Tab-separated table of N, CA, C and O in Angstrom:
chain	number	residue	atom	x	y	z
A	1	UNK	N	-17.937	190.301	74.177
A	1	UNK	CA	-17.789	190.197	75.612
A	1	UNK	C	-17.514	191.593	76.156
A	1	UNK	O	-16.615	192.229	75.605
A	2	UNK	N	-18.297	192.251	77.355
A	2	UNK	CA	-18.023	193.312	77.468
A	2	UNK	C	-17.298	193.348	79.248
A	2	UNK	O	-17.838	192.999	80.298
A	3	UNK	N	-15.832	193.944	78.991
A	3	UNK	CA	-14.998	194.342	79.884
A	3	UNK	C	-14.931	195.684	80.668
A	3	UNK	O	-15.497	196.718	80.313
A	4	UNK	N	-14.342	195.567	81.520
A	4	UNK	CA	-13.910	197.164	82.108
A	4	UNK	C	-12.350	196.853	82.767
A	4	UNK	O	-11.809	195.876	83.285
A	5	UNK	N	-11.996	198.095	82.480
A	5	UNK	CA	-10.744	198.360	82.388
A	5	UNK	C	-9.939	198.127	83.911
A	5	UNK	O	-10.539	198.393	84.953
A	6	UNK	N	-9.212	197.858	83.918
A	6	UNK	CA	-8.122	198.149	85.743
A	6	UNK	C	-7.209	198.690	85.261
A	6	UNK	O	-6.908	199.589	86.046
A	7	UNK	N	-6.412	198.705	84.243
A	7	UNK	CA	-5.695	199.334	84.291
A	7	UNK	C	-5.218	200.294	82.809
A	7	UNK	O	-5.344	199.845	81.669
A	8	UNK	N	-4.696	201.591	83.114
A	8	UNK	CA	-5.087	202.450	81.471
A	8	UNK	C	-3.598	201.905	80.998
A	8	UNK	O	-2.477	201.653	81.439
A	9	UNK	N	-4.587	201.901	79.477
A	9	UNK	CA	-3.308	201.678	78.374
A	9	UNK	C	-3.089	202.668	77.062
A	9	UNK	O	-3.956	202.930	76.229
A	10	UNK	N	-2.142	203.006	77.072
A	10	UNK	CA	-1.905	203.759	76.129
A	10	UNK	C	-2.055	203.722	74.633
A	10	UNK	O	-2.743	202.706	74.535
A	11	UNK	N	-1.897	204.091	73.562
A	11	UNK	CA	-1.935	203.484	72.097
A	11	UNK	C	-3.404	203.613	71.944
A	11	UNK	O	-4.165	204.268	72.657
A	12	UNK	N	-3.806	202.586	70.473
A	12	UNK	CA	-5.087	203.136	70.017
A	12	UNK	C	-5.740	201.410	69.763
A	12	UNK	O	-4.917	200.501	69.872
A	13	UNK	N	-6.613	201.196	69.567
A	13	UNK	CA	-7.399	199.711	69.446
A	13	UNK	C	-8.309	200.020	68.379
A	13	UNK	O	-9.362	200.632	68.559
A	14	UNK	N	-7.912	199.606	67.289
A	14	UNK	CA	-8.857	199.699	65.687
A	14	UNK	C	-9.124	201.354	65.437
A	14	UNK	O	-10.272	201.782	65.316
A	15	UNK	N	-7.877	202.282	65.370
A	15	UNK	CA	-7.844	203.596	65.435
A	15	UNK	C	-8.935	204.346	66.937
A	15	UNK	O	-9.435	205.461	66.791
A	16	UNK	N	-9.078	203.806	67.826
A	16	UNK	CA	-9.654	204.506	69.328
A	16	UNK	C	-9.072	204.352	70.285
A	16	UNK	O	-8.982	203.188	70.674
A	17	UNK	N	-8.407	205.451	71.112
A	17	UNK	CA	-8.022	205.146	72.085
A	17	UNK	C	-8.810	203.602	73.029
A	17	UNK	O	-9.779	202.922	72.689
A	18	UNK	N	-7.902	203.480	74.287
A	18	UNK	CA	-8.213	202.381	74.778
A	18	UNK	C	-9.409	203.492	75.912
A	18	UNK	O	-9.410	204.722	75.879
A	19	UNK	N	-10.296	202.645	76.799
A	19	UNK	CA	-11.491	203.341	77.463
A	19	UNK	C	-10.584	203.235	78.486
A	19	UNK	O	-9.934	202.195	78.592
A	20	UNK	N	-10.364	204.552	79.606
A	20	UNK	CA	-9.982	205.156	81.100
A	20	UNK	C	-9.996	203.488	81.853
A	20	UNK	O	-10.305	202.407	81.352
A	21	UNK	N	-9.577	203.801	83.086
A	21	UNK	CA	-9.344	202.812	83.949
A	21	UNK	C	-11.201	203.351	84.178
A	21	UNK	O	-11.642	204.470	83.916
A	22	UNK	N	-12.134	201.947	84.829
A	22	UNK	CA	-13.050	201.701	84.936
A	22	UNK	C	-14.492	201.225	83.937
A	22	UNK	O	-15.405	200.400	83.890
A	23	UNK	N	-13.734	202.792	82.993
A	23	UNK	CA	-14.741	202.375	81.604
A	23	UNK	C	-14.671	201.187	81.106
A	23	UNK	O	-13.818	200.329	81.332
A	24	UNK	N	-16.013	201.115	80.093
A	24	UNK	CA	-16.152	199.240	79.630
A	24	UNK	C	-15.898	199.435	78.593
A	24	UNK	O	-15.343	200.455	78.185
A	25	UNK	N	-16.353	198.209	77.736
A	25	UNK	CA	-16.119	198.237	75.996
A	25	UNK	C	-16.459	196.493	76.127
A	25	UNK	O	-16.374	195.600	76.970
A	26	UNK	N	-16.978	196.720	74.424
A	26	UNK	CA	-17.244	195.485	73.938
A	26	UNK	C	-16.216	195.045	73.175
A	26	UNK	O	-15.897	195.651	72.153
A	27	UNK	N	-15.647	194.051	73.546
A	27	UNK	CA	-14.467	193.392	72.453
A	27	UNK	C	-14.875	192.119	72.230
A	27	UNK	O	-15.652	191.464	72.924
A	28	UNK	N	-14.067	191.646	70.776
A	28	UNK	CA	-14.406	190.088	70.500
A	28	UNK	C	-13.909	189.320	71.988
A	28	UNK	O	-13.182	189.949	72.757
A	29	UNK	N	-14.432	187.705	72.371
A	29	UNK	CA	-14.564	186.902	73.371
A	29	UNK	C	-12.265	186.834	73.133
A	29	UNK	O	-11.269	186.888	73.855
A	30	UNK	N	-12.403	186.778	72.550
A	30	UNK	CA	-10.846	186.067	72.445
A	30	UNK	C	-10.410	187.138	72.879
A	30	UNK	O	-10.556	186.966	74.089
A	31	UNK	N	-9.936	188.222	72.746
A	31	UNK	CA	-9.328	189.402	72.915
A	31	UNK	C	-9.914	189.588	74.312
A	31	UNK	O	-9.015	189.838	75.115
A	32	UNK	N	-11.107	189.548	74.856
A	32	UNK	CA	-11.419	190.477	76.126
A	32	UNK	C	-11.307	189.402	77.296
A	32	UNK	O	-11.549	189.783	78.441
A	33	UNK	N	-10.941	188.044	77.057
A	33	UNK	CA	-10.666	186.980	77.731
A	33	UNK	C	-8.961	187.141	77.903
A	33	UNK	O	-8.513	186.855	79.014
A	34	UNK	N	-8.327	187.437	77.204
A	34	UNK	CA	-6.608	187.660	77.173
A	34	UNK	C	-6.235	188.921	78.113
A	34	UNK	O	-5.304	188.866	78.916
A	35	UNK	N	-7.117	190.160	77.922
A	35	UNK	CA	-7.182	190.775	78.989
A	35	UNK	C	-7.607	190.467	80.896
A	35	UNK	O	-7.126	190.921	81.934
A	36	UNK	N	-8.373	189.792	80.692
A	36	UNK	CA	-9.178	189.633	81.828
A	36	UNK	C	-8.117	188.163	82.429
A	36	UNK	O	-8.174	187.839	83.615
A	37	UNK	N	-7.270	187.455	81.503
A	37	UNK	CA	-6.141	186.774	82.225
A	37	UNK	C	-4.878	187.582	82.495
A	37	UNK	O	-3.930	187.231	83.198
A	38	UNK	N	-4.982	188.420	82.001
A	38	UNK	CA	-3.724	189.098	82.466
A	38	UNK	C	-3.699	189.846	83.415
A	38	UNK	O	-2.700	190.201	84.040
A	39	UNK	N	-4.756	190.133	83.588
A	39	UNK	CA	-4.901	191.090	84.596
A	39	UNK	C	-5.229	193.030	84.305
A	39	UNK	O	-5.221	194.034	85.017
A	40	UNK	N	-5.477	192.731	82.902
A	40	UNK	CA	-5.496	194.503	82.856
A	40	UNK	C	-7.301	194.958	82.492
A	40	UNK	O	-7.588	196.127	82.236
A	41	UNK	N	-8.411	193.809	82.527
A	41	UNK	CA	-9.405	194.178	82.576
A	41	UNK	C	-9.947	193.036	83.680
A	41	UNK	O	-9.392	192.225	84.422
A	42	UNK	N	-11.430	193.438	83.364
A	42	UNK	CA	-12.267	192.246	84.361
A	42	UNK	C	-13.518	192.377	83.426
A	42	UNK	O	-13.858	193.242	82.619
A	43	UNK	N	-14.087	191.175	83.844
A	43	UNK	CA	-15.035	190.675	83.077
A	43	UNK	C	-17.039	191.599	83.577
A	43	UNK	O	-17.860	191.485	84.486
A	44	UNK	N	-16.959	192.058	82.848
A	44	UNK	CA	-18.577	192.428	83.550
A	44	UNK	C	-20.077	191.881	82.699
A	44	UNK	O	-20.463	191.874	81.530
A	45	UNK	N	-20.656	191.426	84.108
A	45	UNK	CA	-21.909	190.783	83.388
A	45	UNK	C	-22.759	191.096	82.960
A	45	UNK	O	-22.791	192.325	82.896
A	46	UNK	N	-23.624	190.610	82.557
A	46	UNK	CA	-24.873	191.364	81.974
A	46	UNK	C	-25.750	192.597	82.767
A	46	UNK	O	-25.959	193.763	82.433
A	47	UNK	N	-26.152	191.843	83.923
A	47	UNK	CA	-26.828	192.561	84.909
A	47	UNK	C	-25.909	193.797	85.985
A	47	UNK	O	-26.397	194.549	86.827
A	48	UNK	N	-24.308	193.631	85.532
A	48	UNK	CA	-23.848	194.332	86.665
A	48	UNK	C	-23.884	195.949	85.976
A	48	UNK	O	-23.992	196.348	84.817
A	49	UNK	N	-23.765	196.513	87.054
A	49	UNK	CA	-23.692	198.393	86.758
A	49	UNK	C	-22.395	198.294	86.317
A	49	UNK	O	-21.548	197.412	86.454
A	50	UNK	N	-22.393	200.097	85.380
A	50	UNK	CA	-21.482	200.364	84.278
A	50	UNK	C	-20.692	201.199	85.072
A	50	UNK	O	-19.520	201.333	84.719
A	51	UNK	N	-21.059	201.757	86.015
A	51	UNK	CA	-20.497	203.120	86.737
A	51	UNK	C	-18.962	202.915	87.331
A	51	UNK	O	-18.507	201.837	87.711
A	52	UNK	N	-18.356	204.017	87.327
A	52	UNK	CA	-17.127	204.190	87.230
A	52	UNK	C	-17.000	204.202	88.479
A	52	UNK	O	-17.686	204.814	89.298
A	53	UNK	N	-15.796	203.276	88.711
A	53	UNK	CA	-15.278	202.677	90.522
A	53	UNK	C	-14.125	204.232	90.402
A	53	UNK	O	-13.597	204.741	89.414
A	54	UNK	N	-14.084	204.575	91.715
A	54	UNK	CA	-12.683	204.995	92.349
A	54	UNK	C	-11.328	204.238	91.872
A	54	UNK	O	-11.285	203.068	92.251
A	55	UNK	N	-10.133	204.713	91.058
A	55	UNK	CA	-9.095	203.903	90.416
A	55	UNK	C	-8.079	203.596	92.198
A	55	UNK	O	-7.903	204.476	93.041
A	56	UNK	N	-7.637	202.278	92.295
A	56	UNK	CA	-7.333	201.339	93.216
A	56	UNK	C	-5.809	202.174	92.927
A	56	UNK	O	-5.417	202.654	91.864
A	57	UNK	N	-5.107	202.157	94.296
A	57	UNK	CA	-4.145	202.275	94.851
A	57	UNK	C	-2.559	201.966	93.132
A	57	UNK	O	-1.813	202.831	92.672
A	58	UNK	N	-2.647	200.642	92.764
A	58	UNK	CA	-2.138	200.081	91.877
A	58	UNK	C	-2.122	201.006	90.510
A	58	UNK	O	-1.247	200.929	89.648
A	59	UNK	N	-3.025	201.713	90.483
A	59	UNK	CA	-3.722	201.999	88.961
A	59	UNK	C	-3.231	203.762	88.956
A	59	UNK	O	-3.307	204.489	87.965
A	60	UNK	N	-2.713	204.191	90.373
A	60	UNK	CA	-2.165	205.361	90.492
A	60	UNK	C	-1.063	206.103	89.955
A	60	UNK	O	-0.127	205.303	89.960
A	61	UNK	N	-0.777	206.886	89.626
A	61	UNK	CA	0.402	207.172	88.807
A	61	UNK	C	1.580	207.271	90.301
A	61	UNK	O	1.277	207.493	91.473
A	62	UNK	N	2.608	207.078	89.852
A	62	UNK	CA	3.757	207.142	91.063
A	62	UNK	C	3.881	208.560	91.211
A	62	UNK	O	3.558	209.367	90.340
A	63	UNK	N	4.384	208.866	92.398
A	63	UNK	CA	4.745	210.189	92.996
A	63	UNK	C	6.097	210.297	92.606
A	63	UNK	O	6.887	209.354	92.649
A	64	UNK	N	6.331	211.282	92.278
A	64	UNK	CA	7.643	211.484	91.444
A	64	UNK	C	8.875	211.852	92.776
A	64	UNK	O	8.803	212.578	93.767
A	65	UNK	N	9.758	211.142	92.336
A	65	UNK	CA	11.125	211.329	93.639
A	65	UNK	C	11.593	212.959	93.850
A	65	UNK	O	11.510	213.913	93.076
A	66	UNK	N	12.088	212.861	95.151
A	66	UNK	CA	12.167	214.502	95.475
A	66	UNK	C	13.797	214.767	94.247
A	66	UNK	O	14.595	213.862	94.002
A	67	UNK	N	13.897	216.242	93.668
A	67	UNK	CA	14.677	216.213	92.459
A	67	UNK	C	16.332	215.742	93.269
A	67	UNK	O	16.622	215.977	94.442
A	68	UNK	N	16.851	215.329	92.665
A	68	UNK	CA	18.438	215.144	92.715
A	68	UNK	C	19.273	215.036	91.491
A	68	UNK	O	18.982	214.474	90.435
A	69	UNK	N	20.713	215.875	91.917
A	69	UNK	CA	21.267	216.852	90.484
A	69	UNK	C	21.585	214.700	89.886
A	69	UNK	O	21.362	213.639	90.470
A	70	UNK	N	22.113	215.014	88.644
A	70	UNK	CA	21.607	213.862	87.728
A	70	UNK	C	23.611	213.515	87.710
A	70	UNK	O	24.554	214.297	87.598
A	71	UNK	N	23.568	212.359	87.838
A	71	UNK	CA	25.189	211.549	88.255
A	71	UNK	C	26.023	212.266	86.999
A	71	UNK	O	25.467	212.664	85.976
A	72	UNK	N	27.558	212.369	87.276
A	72	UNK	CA	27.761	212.831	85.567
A	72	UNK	C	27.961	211.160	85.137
A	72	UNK	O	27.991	210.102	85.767
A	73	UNK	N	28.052	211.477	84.010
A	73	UNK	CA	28.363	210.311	83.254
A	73	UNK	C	29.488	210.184	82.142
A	73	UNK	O	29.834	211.183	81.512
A	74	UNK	N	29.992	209.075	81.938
A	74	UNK	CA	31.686	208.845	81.773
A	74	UNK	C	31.393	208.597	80.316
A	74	UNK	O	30.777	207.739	79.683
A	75	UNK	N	32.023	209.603	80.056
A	75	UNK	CA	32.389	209.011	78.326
A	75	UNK	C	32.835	208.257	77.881
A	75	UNK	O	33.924	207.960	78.372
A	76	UNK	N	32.348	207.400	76.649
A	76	UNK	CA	32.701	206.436	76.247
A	76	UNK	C	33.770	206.332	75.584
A	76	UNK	O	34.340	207.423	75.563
A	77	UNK	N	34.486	205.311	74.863
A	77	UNK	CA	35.498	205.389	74.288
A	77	UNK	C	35.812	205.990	73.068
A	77	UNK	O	34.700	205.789	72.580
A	78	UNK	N	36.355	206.504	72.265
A	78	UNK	CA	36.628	207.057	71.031
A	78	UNK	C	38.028	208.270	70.988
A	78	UNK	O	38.885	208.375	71.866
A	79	UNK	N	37.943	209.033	69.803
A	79	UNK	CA	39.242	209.751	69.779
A	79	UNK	C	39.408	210.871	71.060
A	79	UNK	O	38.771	211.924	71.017
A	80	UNK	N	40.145	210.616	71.985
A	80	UNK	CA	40.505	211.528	72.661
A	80	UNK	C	40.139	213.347	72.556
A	80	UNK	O	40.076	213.677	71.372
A	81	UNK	N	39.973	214.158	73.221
A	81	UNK	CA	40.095	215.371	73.006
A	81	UNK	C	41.515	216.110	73.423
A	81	UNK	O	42.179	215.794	74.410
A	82	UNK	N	41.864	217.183	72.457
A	82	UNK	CA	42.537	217.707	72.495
A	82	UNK	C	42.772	218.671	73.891
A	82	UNK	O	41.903	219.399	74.371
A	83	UNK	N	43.607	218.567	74.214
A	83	UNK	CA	43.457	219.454	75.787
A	83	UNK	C	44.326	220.663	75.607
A	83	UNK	O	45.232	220.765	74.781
A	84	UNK	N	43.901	221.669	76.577
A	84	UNK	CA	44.746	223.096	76.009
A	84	UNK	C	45.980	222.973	75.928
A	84	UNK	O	46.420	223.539	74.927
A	85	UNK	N	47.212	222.170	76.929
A	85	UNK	CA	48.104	222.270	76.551
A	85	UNK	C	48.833	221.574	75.285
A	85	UNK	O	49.963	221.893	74.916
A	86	UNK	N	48.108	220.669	74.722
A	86	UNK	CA	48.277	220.293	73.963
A	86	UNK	C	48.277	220.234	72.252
A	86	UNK	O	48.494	219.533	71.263
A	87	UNK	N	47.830	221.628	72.777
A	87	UNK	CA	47.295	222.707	71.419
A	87	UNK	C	48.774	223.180	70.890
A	87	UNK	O	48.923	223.041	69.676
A	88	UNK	N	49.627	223.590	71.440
A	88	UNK	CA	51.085	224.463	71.651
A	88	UNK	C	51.994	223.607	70.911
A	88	UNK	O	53.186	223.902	70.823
């Protein structure tokens, strides 16, 4: 059954990467039917064109947040530290 992609996935499928958002591929019926319910391919027919769509709004990578300094964070429990005056 041959699919095209909506959305990219990372990792490898029988040692090959997976094909870009748009690209197709032939996979067994069981496998390219599990995609195409989930939502991360679509089904293409015999007669339809192979050519690569514009990737949809969804399929975009996020815009990364403007920077902000990073919260501190509270240490967890365990042996206390020694503090300077407590050195004496």
């Amino acid at each position: 059954m041959r699919i095209r992609m909506k959305i990219a996935m990372s990792g490898l499928r029988n040692g090959q990467p997976w094909p870009p958002v748009g690209q197709t591929a032939e996979l067994p019926t069981g496998e390219a039917q599990h995609l195409c319910a989930s939502g991360i391919a679509e089904e293409v027919s015999d007669g339809e064109e192979t050519a690569t769509p514009p990737p949809s709004e969804d399929t975009k990578a996020p815009e990364p947040e403007t920077a902000t300094p990073p919260a501190e964070t509270k240490r967890g429990r365990g042996r206390p530290r020694k503090t300077p005056a407590a050195e004496e």
